[in-house]
Coordinates of C-alpha atoms and ligand atoms in Angstrom, one line a residue:
X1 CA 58.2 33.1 -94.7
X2 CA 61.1 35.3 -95.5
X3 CA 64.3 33.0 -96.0
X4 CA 67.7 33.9 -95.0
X5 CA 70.4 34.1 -97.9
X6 CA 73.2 30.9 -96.6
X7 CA 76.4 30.6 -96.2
X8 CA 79.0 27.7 -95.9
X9 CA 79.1 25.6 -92.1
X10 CA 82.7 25.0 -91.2
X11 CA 83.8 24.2 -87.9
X12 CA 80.8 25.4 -86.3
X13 CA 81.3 28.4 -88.5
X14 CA 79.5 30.4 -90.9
X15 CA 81.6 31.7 -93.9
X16 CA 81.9 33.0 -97.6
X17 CA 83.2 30.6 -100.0
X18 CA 86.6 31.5 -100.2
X19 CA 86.3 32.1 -104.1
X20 CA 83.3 34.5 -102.8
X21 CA 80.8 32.9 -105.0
X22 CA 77.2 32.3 -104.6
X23 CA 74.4 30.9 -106.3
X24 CA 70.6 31.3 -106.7
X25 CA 67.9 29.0 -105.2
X26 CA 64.5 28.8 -107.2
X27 CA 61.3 28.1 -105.9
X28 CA 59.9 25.3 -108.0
X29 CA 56.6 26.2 -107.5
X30 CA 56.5 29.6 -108.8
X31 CA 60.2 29.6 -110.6
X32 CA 60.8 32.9 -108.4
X33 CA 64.3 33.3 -106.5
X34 CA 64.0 32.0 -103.4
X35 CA 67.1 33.1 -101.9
X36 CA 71.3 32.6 -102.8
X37 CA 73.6 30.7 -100.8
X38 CA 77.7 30.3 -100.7
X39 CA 79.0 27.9 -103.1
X40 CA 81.9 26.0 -102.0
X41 CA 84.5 23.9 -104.5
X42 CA 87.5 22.1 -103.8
X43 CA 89.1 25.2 -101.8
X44 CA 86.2 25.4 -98.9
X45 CA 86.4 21.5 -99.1
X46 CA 89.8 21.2 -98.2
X47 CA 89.2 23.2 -95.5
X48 CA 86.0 21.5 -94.1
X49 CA 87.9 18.2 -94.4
X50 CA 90.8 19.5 -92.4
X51 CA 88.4 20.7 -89.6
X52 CA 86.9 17.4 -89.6
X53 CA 90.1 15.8 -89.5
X54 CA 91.1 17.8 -86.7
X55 CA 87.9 17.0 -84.9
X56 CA 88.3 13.5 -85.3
X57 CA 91.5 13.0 -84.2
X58 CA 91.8 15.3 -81.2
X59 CA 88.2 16.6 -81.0
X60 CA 86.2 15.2 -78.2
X61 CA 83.7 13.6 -79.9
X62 CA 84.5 10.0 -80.6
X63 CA 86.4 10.2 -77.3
X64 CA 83.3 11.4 -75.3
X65 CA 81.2 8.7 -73.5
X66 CA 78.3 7.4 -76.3
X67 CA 76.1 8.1 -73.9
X68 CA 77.0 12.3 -74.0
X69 CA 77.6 11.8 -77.7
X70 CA 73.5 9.9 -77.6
X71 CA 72.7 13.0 -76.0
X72 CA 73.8 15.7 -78.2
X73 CA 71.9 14.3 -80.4
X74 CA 69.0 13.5 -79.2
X75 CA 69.2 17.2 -78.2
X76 CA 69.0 18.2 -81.8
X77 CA 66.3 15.8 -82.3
X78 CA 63.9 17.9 -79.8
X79 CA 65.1 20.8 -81.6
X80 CA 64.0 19.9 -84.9
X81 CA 60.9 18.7 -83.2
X82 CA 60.2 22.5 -82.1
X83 CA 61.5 24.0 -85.2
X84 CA 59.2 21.1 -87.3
X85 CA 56.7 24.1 -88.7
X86 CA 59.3 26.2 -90.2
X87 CA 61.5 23.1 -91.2
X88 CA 58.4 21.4 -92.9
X89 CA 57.9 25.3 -94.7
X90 CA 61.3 25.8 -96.1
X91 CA 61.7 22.3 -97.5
X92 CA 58.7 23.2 -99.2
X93 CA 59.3 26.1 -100.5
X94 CA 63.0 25.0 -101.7
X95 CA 61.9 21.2 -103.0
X96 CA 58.0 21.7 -104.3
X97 CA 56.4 19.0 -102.2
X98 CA 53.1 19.7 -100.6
X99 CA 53.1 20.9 -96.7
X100 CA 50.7 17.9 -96.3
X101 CA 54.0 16.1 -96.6
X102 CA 56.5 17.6 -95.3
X103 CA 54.5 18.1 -91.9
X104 CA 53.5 14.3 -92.0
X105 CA 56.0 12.6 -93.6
X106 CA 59.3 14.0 -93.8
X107 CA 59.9 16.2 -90.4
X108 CA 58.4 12.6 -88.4
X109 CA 60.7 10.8 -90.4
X110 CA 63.7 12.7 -89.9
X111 CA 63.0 13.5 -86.5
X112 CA 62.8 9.7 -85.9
X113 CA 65.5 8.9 -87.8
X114 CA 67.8 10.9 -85.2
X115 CA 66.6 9.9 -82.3
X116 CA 66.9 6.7 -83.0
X117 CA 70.8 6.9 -83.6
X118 CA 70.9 9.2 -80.6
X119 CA 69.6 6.2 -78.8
X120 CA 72.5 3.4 -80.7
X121 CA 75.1 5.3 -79.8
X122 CA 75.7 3.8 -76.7
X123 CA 74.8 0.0 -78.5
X124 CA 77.4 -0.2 -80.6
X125 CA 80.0 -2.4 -79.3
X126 CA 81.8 -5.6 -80.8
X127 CA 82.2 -9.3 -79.7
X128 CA 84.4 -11.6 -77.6
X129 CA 85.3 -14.6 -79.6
X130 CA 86.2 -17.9 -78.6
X131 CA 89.4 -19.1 -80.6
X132 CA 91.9 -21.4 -80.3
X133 CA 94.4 -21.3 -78.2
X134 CA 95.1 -19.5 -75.0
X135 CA 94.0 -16.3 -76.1
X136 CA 91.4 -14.0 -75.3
X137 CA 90.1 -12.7 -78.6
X138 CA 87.7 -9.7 -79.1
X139 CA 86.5 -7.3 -81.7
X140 CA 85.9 -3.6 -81.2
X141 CA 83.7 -1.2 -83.8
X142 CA 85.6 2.0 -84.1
X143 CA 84.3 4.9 -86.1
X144 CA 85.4 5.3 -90.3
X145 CA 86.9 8.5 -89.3
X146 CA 86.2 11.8 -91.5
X147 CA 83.2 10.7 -93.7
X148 CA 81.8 12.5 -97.2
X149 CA 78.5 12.8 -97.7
X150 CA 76.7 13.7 -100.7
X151 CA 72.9 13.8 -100.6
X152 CA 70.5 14.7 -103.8
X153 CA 67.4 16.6 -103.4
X154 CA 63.9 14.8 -103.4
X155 CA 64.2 14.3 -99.8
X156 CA 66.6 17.3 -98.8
X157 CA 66.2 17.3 -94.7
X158 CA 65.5 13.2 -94.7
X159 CA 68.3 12.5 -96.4
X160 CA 70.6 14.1 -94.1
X161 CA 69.3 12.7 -91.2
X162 CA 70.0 9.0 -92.9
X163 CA 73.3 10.1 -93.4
X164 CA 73.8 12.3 -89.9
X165 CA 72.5 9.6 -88.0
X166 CA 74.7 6.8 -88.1
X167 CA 77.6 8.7 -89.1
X168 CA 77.9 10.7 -85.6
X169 CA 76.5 8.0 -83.7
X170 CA 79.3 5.7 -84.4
X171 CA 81.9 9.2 -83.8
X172 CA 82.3 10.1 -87.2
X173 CA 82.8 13.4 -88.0
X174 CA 81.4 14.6 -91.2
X175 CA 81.2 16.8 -94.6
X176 CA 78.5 17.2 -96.0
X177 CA 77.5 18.1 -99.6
X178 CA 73.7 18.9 -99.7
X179 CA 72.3 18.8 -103.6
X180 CA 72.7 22.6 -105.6
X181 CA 68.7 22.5 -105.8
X182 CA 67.9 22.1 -101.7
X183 CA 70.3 23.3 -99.9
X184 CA 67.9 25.2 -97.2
X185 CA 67.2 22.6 -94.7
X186 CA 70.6 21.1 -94.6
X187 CA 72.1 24.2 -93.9
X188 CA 69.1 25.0 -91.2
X189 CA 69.7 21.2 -90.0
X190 CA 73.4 22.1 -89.1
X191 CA 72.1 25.7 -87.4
X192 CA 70.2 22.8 -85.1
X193 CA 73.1 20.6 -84.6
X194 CA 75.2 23.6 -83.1
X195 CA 72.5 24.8 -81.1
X196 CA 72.2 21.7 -79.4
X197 CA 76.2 21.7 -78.7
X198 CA 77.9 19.4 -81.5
X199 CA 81.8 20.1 -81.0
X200 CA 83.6 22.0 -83.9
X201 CA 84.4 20.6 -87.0
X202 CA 82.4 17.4 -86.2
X203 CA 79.5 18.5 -88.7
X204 CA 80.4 20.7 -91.6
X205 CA 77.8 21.8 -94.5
X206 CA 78.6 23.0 -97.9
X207 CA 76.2 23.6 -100.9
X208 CA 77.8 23.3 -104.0
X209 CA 77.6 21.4 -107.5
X210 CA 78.6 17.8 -108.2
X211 CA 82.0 18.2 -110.1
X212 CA 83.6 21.0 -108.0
X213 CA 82.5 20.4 -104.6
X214 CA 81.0 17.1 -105.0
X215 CA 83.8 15.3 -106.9
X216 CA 86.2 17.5 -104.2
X217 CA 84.8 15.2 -101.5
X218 CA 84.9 12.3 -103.4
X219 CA 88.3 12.7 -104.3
X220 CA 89.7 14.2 -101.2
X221 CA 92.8 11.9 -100.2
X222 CA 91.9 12.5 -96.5
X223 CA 88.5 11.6 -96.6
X224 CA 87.7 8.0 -95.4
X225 CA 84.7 6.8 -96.8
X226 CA 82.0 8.5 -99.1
X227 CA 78.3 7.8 -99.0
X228 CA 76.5 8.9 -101.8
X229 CA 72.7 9.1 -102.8
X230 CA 71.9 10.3 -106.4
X231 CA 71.9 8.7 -109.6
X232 CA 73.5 5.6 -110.6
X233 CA 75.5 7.6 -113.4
X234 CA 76.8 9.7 -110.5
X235 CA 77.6 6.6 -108.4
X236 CA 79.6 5.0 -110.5
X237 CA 81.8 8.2 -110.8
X238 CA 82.1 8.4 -107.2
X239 CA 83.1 5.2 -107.4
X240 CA 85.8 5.8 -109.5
X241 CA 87.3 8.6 -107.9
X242 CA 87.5 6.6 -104.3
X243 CA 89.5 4.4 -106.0
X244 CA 91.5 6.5 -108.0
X245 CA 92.9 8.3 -104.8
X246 CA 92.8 6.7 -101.1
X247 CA 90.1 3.8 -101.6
X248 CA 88.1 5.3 -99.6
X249 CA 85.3 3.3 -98.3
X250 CA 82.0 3.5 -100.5
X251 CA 78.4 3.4 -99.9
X252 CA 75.5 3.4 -102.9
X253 CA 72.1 4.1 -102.8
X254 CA 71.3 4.7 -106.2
X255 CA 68.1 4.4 -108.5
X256 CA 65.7 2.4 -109.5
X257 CA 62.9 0.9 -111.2
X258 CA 60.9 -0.9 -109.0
X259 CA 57.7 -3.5 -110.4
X260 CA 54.0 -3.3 -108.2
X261 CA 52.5 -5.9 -109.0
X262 CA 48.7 -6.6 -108.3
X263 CA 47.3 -10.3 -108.6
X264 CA 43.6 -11.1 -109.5
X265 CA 43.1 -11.8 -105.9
X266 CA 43.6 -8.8 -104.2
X267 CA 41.7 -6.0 -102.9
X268 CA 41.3 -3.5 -105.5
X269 CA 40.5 -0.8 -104.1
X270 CA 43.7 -1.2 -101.4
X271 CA 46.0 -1.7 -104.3
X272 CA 44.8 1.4 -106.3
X273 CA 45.8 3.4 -103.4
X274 CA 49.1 1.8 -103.2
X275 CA 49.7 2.4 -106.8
X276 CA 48.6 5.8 -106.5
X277 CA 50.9 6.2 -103.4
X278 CA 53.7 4.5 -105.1
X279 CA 54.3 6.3 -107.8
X280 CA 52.6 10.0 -107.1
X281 CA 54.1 10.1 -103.4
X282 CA 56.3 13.6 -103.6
X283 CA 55.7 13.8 -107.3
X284 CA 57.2 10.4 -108.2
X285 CA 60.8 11.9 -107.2
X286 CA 61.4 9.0 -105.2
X287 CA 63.7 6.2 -106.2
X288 CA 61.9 3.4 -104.9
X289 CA 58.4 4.6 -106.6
X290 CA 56.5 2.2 -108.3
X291 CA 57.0 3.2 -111.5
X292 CA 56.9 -0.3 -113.6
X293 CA 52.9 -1.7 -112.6
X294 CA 52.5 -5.0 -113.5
X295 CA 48.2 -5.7 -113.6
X296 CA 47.2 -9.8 -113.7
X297 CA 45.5 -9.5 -116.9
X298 CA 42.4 -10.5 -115.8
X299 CA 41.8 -7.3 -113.9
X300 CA 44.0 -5.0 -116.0
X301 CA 41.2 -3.3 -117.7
X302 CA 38.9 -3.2 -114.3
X303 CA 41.9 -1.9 -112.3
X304 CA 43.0 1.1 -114.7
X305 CA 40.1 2.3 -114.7
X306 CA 39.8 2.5 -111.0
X307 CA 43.0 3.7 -111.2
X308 CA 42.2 6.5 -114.0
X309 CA 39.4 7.6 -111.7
X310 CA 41.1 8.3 -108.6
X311 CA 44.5 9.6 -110.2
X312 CA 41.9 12.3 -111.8
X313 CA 41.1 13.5 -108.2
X314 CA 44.5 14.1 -107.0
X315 CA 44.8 17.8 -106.3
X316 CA 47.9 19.3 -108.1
X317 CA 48.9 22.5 -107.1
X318 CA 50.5 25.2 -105.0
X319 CA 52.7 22.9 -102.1
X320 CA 52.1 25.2 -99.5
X321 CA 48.3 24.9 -99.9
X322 CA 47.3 21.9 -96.7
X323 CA 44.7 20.3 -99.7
X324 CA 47.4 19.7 -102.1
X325 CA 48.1 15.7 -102.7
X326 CA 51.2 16.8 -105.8
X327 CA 53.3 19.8 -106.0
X328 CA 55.7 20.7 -108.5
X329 CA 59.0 18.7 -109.7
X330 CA 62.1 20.1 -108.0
X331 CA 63.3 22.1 -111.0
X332 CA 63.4 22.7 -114.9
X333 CA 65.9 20.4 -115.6
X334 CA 63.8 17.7 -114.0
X335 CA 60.4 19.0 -115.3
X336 CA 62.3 18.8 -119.1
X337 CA 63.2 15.4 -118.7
X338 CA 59.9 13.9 -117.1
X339 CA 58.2 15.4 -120.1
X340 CA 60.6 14.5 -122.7
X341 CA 59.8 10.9 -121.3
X342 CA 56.3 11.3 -121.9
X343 CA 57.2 12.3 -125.3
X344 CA 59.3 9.0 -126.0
X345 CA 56.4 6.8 -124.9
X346 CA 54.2 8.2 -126.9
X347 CA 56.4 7.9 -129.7
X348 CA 56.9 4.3 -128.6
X349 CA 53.2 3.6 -129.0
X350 CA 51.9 3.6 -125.4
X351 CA 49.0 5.0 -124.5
X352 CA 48.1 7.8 -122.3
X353 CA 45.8 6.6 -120.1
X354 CA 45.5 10.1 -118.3
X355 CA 48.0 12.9 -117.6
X356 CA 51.4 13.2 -120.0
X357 CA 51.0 17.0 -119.3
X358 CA 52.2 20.2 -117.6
X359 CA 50.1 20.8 -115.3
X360 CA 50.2 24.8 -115.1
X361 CA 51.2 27.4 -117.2
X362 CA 53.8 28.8 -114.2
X363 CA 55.8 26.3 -112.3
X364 CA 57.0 23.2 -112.6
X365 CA 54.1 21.2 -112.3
X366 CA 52.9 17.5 -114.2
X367 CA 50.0 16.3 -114.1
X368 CA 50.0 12.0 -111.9
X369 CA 50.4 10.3 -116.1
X370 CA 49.4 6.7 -116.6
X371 CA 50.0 4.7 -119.2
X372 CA 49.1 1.7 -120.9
X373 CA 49.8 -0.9 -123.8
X374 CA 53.8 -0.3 -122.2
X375 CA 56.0 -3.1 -123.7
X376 CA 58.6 -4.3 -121.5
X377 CA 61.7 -2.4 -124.1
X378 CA 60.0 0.5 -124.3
X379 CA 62.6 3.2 -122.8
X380 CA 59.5 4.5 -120.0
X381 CA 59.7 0.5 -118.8
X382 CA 63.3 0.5 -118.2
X383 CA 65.1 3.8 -117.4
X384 CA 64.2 5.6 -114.2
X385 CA 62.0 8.7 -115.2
X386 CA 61.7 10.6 -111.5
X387 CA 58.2 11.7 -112.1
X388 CA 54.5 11.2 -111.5
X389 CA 54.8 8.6 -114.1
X390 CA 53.6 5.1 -114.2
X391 CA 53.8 2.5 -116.6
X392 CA 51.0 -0.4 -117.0
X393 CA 51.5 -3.8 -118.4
X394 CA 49.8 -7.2 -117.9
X395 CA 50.7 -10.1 -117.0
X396 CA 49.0 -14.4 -117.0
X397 CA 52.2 -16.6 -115.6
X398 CA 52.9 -15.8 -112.2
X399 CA 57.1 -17.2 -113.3
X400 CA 57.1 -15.2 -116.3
X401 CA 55.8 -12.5 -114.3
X402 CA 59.1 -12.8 -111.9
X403 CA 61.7 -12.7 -114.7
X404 CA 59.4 -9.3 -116.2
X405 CA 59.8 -8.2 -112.7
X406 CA 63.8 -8.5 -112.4
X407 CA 64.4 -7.8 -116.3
X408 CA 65.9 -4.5 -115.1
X409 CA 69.6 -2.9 -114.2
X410 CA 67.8 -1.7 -110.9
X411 CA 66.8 -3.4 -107.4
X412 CA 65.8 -1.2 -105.0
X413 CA 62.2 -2.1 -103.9
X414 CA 58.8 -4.5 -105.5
X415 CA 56.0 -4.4 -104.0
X416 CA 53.3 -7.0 -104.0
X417 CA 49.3 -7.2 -103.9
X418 CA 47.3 -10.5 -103.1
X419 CA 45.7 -12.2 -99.9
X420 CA 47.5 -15.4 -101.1
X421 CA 49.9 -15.7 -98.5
X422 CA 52.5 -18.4 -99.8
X423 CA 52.4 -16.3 -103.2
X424 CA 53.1 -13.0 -101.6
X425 CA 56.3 -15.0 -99.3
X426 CA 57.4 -16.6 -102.9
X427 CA 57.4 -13.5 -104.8
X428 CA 59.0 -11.8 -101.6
X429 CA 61.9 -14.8 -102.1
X430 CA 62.0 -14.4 -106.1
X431 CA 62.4 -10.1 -106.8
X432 CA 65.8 -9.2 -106.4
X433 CA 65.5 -6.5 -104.1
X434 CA 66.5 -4.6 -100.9
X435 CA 62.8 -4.2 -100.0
X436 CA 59.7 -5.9 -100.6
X437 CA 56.6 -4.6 -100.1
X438 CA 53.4 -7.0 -99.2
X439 CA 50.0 -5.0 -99.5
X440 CA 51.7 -1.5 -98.8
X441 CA 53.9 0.7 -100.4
X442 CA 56.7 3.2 -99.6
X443 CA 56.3 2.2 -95.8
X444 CA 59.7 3.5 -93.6
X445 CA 60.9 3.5 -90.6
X446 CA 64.5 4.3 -88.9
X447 CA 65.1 0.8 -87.4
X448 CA 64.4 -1.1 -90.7
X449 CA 67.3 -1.4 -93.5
X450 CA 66.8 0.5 -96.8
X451 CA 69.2 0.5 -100.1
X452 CA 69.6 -1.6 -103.2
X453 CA 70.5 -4.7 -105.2
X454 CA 72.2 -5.0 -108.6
X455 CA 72.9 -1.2 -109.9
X456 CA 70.9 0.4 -107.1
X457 CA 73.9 0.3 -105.0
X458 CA 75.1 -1.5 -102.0
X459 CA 75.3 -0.4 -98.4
X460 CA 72.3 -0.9 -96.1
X461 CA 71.2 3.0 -94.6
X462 CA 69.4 2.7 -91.8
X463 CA 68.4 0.2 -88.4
X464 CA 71.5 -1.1 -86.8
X465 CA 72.6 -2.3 -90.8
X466 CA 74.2 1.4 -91.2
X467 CA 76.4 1.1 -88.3
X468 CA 78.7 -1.2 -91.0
X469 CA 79.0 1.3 -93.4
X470 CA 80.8 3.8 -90.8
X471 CA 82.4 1.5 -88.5
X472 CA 85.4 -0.6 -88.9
X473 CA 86.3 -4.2 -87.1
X474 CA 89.7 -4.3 -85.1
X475 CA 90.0 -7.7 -83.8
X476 CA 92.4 -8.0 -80.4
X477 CA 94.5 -10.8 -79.3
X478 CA 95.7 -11.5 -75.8
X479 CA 97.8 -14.2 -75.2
X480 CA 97.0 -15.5 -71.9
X481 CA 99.9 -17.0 -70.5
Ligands
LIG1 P1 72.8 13.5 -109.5 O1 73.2 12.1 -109.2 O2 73.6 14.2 -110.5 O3 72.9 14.3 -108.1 C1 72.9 13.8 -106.8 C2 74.0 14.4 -105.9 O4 75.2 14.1 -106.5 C3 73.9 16.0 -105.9 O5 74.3 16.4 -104.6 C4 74.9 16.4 -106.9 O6 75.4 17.7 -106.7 C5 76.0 15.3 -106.7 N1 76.8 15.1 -107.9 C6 76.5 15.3 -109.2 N2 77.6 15.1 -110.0 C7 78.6 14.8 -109.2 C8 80.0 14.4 -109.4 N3 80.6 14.4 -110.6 N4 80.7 14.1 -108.3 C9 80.2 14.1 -107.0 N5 78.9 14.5 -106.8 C10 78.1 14.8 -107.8 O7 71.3 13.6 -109.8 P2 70.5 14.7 -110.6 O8 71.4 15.1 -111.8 O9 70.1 15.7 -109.7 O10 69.3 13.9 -111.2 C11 69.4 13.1 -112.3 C12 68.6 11.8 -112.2 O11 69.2 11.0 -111.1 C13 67.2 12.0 -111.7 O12 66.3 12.3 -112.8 C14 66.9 10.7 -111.1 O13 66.6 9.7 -112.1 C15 68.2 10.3 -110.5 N6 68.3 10.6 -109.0 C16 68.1 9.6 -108.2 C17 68.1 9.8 -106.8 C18 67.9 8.7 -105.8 O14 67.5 9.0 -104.7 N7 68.3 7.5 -106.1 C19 68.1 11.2 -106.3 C20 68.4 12.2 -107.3 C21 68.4 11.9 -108.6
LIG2 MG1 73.4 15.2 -112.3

């Protein structure tokens, strides 16, 4: 596939940055260029927002019937549905992740994920409200307005279809920042959105780094509300800036650091593959992955090595080959610090069960690490690595196993292994966080809530939970008489 060098979307528009900058995209499986696209700061920014503005306030589409607006979209949800090959090829090629995935997991989920806020958009209404008084009292959901997004890169195209969805279902118009390292699919994802007839200015897409472009949107004074996806270091910045300048409205979805845990009494061999497929799913890049694994002891020497023997028949290797189960890690930066973690937990006296090693001499590839003997201080148990990296540690007291579980800055997601029912609904009750998994792992879907607890964030993406984050409430009072 030969990809097309990009430029900046603005107002159904595709220009140079205005500074005439561009920069280079690496494929992370080979470390060749891929292509370069435009890179916008505050300047191009400025000028997305106004077109957004413009949009929003006299543009037609929050004004449009929901339905019409439902449709539009639901139009560029068929067309990503015929362009699902070449979508499912680019993000590979720009991210590392193995076709496998992309065809089965992220162009379904996306798709979905569009579709299903095509379908809202005409849902989304508010309440009548019986008050005191003679009055007639009701409430009415009215979009945010001009909404920032910024989106990181481990799930380029899905990402922006959480964020897309709800945003232009509700009439939002948006700016988008795609992360520096995955721009392709965004910018192909907004081609889609104008082929299927999205008004000007309602969508506009802009690569670019975090301080300039990124901290542009956060900052902008006529931006309404940011949502934001990245690293809780990043958050809290964004965070910042919002309220430095207009207060605008902010939505988290941040990192984590989430415990599996696997009792006694479950089944083994169902649990190793929901170990394996918590923390090696798209190279452990994920930020609900699995990454703390807490074994009843018990087991713990029975299960890792069950483990050990199926992590060392994952196939690691080139992404676009259909066989591969890992591909590479998104870039250098991120291949650096996954190994430098590998280094401190080996320093720190865990053991290397198997793994803790590139993978290749060319790309940025790691081979699925386990280890074992992990201490709950130790620096690979508590700070979010991003890799194919899990951590093993035993446990005997099911309540000092819940306080292990939420020793941690992060909530995002647990999940839990055993056929005992009431334990599995206890734990469920006990883990502080946004989702619990019970016998599964990584399991999505657009109608369910997703985001975090404690430092993972707050703000619930997806289901109708997202429509809060880009609505507001106006209550209306009527006096009767
Ligand atoms: P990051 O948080 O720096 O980047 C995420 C997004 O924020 C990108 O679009 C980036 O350009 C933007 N950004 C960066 N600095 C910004 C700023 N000052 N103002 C506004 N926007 C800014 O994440 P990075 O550096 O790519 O990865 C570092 C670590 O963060 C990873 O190793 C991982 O632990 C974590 N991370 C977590 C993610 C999650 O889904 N929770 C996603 C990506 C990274
Ligand atoms: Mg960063």
């Amino acid at each position: 596939m030969t990809v097309k060098p990009g430029k900046l979307f603005i107002n159904n528009e595709w220009v140079d940055a205005q500074s005439g900058k561009r920069f280079d995209l690496i494929n992370p499986a080979t470390e060749a260029k891929l292509t370069d696209v435009a890179e916008a700061d505050k300047a191009d920014v400025d000028v997305a927002v106004r077109a957004a503005r413009r949009a929003f306030e006299s543009g037609p589409w929050h004004t449009m019937s929901a339905r019409d607006r439902g449709r539009i979209m639901m139009k560029a949800a068929n067309l990503l549905d015929k362009y699902k090959d070449e979508f499912a090829e680019l993000e590979t090629l720009n991210n590392g992740k193995p076709i496998g995935e992309t065809k089965n997991v992220d162009l379904p989920l996306s798709i979905q994920c569009l579709e299903y806020y095509a379908g809202l958009a005409d849902k989304i209404h508010g309440d009548t409200i019986p008050v005191d008084g003679n009055f007639f009292n009701y409430t009415v959901r009215e979009p945010a307005g001009v909404v920032g997004q910024i989106i990181p890169w481990n799930f380029p195209l899905l990402m922006a279809a959480w964020k897309l969805g709800p945003a232009l279902s509700t009439g939002c118009t948006v700016v988008m920042k795609p992360a520096e390292q995955t721009p392709l699919t965004a910018l192909r994802l907004a081609e889609v959105f104008q082929e299927a007839g999205l008004p000007a200015g309602v969508l506009n897409m802009l690569p670019g780094f975090g301080p300039t472009a990124g901290a542009a949107i956060a900052r902008h004074p006529d931006v309404d509300k940011v949502a934001f996806t990245g690293s809780t270091e990043v958050g809290k910045i964004v965070m910042e800036m919002a309220a430095q300048t207009n207060l605008k409205r902010v939505s988290l979805e941040l990192g984590g650091k989430a415990p599996n845990i696997i009792f006694a009494d479950s089944d083994l061999d169902a649990a190793v593959n929901g170990i394996m497929r918590g923390i090696f799913f798209n190279q452990g890049e994920v930020c609900c992955a699995g990454s703390r694994l807490f074994v009843e002891e018990k087991i713990h020497d029975q299960l890792l090595s069950k483990l050990q023997a199926s992590v060392e028949k994952l196939v690691v290797g080139n992404p676009l080959d259909p066989k591969t189960q890992m591909g590479a890690q998104v870039s250098e930066e991120q291949f650096r610090k996954i190994l430098g973690y590998i280094e401190t937990g080996k320093q720190q006296g865990a053991k290397v069960v198997t793994g803790g090693a590139p993978a290749a001499n060319k790309g940025y590839f790691i081979k699925p690490t386990v280890f074992s003997n992990v201490k709950d201080e130790m620096r690979i148990a508590q700070e979010e690595i991003f890799g194919p990296v899990v951590c093993a540690m035993s446990f005997k007291d099911t309540d000092d196993l819940v306080k292990r579980a939420n020793n941690t800055v992060y909530g995002l997601s647990a999940g839990i292994w055993t056929r005992d029912i009431g334990k599995a609904h206890r734990l469920a009750r006990d883990i502080k966080a946004g989702t619990i998994w019970v016998n599964c792992y990584n399991c999505f879907d657009a109608a369910s809530p997703f985001g975090g607890f404690k430092q993972s964030g707050f703000g619930r993406e997806l289901g109708k939970y997202a429509l809060e984050l880009y609505t507001q409430v106006k209550s209306v009072w009527v006096a009767l008489d």
